[in-house]
JSON list of C-alpha atoms and ligand atoms in Angstrom, two decimals:
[
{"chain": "A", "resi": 1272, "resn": "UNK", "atom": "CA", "xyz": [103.49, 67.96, 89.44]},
{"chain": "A", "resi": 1273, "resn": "UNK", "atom": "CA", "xyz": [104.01, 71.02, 87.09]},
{"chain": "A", "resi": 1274, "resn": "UNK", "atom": "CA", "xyz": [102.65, 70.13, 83.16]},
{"chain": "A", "resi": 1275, "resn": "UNK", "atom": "CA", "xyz": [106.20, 70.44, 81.65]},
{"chain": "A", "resi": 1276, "resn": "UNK", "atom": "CA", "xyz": [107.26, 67.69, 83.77]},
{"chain": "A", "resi": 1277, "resn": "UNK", "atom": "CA", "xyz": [104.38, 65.60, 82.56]},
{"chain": "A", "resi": 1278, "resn": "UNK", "atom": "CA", "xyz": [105.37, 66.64, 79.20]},
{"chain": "A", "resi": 1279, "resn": "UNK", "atom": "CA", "xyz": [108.61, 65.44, 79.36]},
{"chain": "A", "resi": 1280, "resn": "UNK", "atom": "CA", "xyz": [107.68, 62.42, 80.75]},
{"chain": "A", "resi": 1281, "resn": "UNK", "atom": "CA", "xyz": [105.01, 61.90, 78.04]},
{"chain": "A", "resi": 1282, "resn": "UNK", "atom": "CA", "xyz": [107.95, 62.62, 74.88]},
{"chain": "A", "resi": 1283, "resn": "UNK", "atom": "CA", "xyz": [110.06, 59.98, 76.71]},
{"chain": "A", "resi": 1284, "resn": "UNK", "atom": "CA", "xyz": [107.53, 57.60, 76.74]},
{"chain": "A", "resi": 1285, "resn": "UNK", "atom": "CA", "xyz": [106.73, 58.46, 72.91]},
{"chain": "A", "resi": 1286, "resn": "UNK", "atom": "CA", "xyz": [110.53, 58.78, 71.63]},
{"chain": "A", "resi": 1287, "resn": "UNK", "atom": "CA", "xyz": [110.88, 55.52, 73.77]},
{"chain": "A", "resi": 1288, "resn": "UNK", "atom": "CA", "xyz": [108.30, 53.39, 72.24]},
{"chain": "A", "resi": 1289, "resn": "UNK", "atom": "CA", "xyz": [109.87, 54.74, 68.53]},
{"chain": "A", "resi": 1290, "resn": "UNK", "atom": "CA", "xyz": [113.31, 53.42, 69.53]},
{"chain": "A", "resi": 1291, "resn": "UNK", "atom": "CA", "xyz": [112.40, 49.92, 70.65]},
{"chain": "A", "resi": 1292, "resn": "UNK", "atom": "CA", "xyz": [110.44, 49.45, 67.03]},
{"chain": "A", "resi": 1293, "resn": "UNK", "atom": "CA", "xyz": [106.80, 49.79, 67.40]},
{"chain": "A", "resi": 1294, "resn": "UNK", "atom": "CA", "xyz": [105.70, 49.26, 63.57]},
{"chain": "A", "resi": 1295, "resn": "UNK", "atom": "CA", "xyz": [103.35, 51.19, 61.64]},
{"chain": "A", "resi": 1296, "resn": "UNK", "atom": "CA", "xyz": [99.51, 50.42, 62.34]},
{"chain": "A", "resi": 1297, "resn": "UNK", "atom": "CA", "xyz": [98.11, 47.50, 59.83]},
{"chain": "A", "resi": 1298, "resn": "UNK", "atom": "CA", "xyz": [94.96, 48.37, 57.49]},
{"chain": "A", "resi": 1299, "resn": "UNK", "atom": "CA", "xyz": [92.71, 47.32, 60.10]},
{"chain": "A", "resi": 1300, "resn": "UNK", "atom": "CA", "xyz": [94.03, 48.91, 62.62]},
{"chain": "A", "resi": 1301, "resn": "UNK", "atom": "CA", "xyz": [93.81, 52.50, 60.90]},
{"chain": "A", "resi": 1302, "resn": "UNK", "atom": "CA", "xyz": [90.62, 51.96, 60.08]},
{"chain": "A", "resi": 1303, "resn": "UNK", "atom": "CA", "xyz": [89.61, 51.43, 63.57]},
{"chain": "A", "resi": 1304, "resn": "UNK", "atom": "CA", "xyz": [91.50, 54.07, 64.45]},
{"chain": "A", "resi": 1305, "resn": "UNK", "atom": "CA", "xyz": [89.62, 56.38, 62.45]},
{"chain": "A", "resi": 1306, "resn": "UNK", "atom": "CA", "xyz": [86.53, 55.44, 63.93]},
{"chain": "A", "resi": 1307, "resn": "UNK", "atom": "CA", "xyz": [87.70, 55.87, 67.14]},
{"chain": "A", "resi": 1308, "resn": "UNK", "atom": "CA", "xyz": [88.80, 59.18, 65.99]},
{"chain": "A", "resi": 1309, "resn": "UNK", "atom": "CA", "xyz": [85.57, 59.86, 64.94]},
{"chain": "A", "resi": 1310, "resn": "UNK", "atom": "CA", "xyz": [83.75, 59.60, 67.99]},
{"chain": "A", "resi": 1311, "resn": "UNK", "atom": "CA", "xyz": [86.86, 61.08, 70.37]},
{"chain": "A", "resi": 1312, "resn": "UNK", "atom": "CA", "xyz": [86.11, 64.19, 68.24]},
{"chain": "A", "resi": 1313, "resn": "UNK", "atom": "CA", "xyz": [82.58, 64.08, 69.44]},
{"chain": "A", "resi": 1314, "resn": "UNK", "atom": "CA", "xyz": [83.81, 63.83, 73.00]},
{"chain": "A", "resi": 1315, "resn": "UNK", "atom": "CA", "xyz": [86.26, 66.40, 72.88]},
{"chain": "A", "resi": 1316, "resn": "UNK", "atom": "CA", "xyz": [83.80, 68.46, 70.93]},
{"chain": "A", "resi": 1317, "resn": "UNK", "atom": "CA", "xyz": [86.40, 69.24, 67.70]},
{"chain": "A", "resi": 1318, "resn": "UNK", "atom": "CA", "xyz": [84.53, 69.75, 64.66]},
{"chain": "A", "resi": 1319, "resn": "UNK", "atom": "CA", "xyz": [88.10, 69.67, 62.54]},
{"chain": "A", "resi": 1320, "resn": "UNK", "atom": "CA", "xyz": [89.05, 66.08, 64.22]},
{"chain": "A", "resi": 1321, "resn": "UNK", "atom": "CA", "xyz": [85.46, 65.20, 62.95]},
{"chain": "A", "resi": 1322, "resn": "UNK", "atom": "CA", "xyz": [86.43, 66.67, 59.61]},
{"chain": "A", "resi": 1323, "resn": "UNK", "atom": "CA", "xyz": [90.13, 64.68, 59.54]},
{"chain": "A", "resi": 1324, "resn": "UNK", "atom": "CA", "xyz": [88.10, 61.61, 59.70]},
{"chain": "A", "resi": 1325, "resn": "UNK", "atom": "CA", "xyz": [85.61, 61.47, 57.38]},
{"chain": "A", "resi": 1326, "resn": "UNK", "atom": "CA", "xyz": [85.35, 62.64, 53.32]},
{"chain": "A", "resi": 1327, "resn": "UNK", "atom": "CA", "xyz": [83.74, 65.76, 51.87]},
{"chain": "A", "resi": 1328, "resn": "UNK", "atom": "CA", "xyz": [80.43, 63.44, 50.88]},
{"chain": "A", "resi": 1329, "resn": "UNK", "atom": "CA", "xyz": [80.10, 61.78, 54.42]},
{"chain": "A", "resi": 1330, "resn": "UNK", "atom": "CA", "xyz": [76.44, 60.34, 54.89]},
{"chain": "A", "resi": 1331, "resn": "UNK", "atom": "CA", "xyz": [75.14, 60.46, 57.72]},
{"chain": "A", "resi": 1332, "resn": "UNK", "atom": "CA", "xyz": [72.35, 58.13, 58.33]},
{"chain": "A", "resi": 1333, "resn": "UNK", "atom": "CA", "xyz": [70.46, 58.17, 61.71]},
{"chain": "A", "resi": 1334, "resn": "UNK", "atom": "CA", "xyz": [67.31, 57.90, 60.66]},
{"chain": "A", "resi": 1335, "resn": "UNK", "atom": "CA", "xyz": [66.73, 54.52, 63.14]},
{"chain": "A", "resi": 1336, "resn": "UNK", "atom": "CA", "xyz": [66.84, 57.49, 66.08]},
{"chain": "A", "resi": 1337, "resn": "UNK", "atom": "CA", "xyz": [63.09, 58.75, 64.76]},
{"chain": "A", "resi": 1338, "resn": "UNK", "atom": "CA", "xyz": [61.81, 56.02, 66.97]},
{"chain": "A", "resi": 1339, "resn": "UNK", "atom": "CA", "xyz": [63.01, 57.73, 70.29]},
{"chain": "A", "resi": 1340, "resn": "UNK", "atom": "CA", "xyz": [62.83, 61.29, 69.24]},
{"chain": "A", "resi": 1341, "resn": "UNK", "atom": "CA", "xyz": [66.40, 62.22, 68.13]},
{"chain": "A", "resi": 1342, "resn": "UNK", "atom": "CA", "xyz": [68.01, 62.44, 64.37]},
{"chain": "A", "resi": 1343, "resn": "UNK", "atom": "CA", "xyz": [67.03, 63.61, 61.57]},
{"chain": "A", "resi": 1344, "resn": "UNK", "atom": "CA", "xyz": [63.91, 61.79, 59.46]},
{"chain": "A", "resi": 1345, "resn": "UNK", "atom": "CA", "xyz": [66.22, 61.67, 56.15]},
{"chain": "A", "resi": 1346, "resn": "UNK", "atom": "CA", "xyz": [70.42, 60.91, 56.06]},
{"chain": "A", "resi": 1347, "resn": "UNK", "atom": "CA", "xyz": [72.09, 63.78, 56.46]},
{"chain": "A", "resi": 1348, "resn": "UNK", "atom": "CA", "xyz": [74.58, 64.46, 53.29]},
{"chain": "A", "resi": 1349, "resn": "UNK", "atom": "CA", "xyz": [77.65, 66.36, 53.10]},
{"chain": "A", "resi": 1350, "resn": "UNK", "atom": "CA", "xyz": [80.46, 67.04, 55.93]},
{"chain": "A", "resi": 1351, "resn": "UNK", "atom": "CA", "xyz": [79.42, 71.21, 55.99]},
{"chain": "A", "resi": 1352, "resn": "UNK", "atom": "CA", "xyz": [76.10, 70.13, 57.16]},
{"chain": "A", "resi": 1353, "resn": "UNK", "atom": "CA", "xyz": [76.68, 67.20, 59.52]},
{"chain": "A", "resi": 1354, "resn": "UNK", "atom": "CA", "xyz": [80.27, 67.87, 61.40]},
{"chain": "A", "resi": 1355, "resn": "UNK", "atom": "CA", "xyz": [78.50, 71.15, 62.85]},
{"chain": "A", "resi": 1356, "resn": "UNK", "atom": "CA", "xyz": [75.34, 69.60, 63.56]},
{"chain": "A", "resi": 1357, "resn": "UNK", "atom": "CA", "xyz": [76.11, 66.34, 65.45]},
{"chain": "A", "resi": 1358, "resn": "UNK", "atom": "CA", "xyz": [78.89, 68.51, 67.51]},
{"chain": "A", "resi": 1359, "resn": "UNK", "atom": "CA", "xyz": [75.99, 71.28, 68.38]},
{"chain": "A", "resi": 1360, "resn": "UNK", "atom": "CA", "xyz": [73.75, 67.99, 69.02]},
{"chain": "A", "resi": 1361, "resn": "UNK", "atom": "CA", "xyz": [75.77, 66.96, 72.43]},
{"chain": "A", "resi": 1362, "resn": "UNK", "atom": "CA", "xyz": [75.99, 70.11, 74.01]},
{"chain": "A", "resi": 1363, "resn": "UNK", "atom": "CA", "xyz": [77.02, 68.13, 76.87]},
{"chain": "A", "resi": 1364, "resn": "UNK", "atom": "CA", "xyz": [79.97, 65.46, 78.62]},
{"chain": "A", "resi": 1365, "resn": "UNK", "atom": "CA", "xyz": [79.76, 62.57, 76.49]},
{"chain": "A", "resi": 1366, "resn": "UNK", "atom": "CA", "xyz": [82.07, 59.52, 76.79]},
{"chain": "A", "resi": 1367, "resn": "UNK", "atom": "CA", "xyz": [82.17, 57.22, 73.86]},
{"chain": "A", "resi": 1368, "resn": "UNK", "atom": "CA", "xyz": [82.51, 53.61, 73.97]},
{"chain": "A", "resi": 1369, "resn": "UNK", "atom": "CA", "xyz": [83.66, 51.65, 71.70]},
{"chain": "A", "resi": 1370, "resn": "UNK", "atom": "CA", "xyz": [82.91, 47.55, 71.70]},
{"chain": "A", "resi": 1371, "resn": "UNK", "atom": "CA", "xyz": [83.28, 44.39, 68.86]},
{"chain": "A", "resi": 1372, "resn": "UNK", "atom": "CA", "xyz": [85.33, 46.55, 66.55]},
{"chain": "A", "resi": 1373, "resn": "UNK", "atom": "CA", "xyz": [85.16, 44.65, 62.86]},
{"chain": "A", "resi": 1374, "resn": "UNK", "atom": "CA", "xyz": [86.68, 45.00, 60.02]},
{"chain": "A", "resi": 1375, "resn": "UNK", "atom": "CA", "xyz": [85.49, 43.80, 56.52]},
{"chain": "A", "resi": 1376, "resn": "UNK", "atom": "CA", "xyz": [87.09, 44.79, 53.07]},
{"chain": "A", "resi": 1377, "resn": "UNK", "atom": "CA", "xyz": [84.62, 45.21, 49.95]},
{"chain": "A", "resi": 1378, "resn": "UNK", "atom": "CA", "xyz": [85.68, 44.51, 46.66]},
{"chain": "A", "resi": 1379, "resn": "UNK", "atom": "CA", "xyz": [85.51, 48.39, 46.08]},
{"chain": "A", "resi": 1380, "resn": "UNK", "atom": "CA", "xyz": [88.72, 48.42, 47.65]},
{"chain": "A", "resi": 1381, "resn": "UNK", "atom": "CA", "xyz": [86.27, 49.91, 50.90]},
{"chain": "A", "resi": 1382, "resn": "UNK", "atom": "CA", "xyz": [86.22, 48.75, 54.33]},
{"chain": "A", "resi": 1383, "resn": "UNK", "atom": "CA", "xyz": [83.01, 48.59, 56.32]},
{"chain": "A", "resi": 1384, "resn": "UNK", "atom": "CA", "xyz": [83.60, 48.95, 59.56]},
{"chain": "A", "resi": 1385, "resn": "UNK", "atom": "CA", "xyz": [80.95, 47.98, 63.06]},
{"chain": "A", "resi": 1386, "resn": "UNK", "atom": "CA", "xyz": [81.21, 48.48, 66.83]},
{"chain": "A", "resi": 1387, "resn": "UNK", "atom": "CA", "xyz": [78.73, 48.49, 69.59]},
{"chain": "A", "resi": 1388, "resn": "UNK", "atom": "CA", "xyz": [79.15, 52.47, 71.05]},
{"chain": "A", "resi": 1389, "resn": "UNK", "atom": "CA", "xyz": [78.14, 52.67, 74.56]},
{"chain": "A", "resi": 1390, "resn": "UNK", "atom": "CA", "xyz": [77.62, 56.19, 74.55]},
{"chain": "A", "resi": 1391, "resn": "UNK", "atom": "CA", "xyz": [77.12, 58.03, 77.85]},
{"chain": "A", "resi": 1392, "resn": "UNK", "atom": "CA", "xyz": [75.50, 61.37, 77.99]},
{"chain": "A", "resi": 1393, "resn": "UNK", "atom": "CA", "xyz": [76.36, 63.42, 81.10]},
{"chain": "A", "resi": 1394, "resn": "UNK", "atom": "CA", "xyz": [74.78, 66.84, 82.70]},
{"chain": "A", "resi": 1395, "resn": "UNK", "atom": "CA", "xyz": [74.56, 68.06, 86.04]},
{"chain": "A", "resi": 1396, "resn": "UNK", "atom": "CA", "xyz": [70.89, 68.72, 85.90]},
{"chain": "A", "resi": 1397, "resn": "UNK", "atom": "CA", "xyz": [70.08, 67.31, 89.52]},
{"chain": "A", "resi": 1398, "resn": "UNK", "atom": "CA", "xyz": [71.74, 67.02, 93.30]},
{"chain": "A", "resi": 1399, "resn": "UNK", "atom": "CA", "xyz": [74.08, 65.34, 94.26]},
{"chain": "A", "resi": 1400, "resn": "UNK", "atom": "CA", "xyz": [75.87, 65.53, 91.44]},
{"chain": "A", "resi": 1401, "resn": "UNK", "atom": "CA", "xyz": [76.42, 61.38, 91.26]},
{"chain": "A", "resi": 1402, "resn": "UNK", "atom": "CA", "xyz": [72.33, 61.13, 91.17]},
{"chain": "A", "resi": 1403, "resn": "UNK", "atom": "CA", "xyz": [71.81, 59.20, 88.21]},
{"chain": "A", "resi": 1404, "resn": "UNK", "atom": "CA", "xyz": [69.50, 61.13, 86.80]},
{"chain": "A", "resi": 1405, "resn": "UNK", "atom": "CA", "xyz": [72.27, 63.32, 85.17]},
{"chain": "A", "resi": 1406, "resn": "UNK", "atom": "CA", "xyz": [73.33, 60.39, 82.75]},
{"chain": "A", "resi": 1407, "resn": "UNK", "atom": "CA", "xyz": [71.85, 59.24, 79.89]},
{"chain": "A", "resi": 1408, "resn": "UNK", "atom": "CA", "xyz": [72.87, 56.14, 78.33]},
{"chain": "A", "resi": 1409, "resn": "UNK", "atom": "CA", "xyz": [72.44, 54.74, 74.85]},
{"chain": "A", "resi": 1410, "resn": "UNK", "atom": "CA", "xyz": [73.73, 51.36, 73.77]},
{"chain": "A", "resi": 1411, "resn": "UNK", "atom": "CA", "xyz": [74.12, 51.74, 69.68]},
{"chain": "A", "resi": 1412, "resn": "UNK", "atom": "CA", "xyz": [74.97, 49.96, 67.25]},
{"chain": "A", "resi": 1413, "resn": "UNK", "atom": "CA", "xyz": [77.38, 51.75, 64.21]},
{"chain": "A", "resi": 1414, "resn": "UNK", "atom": "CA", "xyz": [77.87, 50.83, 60.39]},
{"chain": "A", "resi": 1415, "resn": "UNK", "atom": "CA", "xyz": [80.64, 52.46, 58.25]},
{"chain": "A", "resi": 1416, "resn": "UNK", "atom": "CA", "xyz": [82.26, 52.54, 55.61]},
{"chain": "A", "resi": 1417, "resn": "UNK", "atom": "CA", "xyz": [85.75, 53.57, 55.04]},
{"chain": "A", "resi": 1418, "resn": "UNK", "atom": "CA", "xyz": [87.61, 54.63, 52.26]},
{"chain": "A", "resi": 1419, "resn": "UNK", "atom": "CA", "xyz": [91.58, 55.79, 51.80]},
{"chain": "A", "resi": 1420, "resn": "UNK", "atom": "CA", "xyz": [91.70, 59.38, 50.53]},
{"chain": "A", "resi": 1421, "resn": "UNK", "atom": "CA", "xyz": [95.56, 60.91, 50.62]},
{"chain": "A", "resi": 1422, "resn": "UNK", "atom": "CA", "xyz": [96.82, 57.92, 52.14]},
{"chain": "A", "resi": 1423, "resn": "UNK", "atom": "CA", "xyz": [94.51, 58.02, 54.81]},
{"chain": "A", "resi": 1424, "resn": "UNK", "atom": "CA", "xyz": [91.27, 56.02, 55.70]},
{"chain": "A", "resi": 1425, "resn": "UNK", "atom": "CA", "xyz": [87.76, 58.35, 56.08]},
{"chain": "A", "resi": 1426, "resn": "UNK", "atom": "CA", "xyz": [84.67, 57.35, 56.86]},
{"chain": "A", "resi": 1427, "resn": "UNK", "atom": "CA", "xyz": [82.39, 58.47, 54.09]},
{"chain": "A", "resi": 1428, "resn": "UNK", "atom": "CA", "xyz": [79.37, 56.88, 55.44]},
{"chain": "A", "resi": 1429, "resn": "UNK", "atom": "CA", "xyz": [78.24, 56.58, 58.85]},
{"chain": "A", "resi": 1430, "resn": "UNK", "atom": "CA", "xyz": [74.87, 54.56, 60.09]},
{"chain": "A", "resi": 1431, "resn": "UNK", "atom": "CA", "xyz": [73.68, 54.08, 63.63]},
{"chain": "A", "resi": 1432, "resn": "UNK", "atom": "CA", "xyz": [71.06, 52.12, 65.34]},
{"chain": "A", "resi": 1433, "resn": "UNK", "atom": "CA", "xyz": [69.69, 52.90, 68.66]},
{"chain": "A", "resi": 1434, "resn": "UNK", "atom": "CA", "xyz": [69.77, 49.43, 70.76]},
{"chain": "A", "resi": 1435, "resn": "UNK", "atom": "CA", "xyz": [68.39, 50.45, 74.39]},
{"chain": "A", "resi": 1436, "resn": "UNK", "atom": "CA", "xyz": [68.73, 53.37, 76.64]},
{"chain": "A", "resi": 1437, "resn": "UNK", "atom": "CA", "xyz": [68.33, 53.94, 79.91]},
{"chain": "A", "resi": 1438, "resn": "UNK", "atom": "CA", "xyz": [68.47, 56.97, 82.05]},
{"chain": "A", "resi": 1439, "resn": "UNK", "atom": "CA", "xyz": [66.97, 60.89, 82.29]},
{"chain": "A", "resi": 1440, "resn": "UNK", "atom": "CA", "xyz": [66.04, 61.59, 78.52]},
{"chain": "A", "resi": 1441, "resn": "UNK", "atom": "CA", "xyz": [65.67, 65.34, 79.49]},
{"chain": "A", "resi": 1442, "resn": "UNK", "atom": "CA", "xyz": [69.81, 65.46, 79.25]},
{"chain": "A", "resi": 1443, "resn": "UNK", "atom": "CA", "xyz": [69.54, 64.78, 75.31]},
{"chain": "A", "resi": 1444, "resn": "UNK", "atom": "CA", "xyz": [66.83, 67.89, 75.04]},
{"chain": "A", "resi": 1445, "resn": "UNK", "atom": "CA", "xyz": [64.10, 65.45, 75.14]},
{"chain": "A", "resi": 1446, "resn": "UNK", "atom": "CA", "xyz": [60.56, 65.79, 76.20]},
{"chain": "A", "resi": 1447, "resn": "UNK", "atom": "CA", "xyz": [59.18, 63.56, 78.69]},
{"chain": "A", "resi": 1448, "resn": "UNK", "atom": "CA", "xyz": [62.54, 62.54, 80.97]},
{"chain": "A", "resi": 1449, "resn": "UNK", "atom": "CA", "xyz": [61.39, 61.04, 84.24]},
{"chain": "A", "resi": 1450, "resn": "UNK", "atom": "CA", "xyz": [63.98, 60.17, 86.37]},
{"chain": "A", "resi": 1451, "resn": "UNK", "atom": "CA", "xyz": [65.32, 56.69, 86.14]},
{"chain": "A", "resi": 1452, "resn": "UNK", "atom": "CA", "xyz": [63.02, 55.00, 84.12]},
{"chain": "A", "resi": 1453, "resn": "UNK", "atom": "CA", "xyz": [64.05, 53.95, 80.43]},
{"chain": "A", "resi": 1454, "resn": "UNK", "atom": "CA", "xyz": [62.98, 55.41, 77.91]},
{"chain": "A", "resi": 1455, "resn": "UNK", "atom": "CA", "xyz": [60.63, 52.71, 75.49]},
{"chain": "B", "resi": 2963, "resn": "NAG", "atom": "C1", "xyz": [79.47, 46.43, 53.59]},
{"chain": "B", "resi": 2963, "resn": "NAG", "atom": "O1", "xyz": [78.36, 47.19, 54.00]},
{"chain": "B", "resi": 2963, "resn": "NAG", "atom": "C2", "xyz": [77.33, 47.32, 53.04]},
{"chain": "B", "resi": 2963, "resn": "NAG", "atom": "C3", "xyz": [76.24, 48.21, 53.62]},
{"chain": "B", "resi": 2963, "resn": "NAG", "atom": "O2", "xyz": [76.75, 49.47, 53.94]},
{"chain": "B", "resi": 2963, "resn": "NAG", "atom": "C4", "xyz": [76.80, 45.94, 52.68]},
{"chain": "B", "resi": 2963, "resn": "NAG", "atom": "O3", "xyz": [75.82, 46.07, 51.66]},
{"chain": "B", "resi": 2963, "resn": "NAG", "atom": "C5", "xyz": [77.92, 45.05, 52.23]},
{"chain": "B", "resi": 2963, "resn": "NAG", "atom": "O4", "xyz": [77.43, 43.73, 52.03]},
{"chain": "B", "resi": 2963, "resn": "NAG", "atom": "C6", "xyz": [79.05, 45.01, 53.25]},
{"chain": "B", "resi": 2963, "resn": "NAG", "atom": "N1", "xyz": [80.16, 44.24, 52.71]},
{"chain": "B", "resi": 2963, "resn": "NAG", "atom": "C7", "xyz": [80.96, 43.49, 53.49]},
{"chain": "B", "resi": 2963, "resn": "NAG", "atom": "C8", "xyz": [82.06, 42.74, 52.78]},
{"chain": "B", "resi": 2963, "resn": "NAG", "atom": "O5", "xyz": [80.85, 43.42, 54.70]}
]
């Protein structure tokens, strides 16, 4: 099938939906959006979708990661230093997913916002290309908070928690990957 008829297909659909009255999204849903936004940017490796979804003073706290040799020892501060470096940090396919979304509202008028993020790290490093040794996968666990800036909701604060892993550690640039065996 060529791509314009895909397109048109896809603006039916989309004009469609509009005309039979699907409503704007609720708070909670554009908050979860935006952290779903947040980590599609990772996957699709778009620093300025990482920017659209987080403020100028995002925090960046991964400093639970020490323990299995990734992250940075302090929170990372500021959106100039941390949209570059967590999209040069997964050089490779990634496929982010997302679990448990909740929603909480603070009295700040901020929304903290968790998941579980089964996040799947993929490189052909090894033959066939289905061995399993070319995936690396971390179960985490992620804490932000939200706040609306220009009528939208940004994450100015993001903290994540390593849960398990399992799979060839040498995909995420670290030392010591053998094979199938977890990584403690
Ligand atoms: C929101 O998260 C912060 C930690 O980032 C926590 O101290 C606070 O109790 C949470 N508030 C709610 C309502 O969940």
């Amino acid at each position: 099938m060529k791509l314009s008829h895909v397109l048109a297909s896809t603006s039916l659909f989309l004009s469609r939906t509009h005309a039979i009255g699907v409503g704007l999204p609720t708070t909670r849903e554009a908050i979860i959006d935006t952290l779903l936004t947040f980590y599609r940017s990772l996957d699709l490796k778009s620093e300025s979708l990482l920017r659209s979804t987080t403020t100028s003073d995002l925090v960046f706290d991964g400093t639970a990661f020490a323990s299995i040799g990734v992250g940075a020892p302090e929170p990372l501060v500021g959106q100039d230093v941390i949209a570059p470096a967590l999209i040069a940090s997964l050089p490779m396919t990634t496929s982010h997913n997302l679990a448990n979304l909740h929603v909480s509202f603070t009295s700040d008028g901020k929304a903290n916002v968790t998941a579980y993020v089964l996040a799947y790290h993929y490189k052909k490093i090894a033959q066939p290309a289905e061995s399993s040794r070319n995936v690396y996968l971390m179960s985490n666990w992620v804490e932000g908070v939200a706040r609306r800036e220009g009528g939208v909701w940004k994450l100015e604060r993001v903290k994540l928690e390593p849960f398990f892993q399992s799979g060839n550690a040498e995909i995420m640039g670290l030392e010591g990957g053998e094979g199938d065996e977890a990584v403690a």
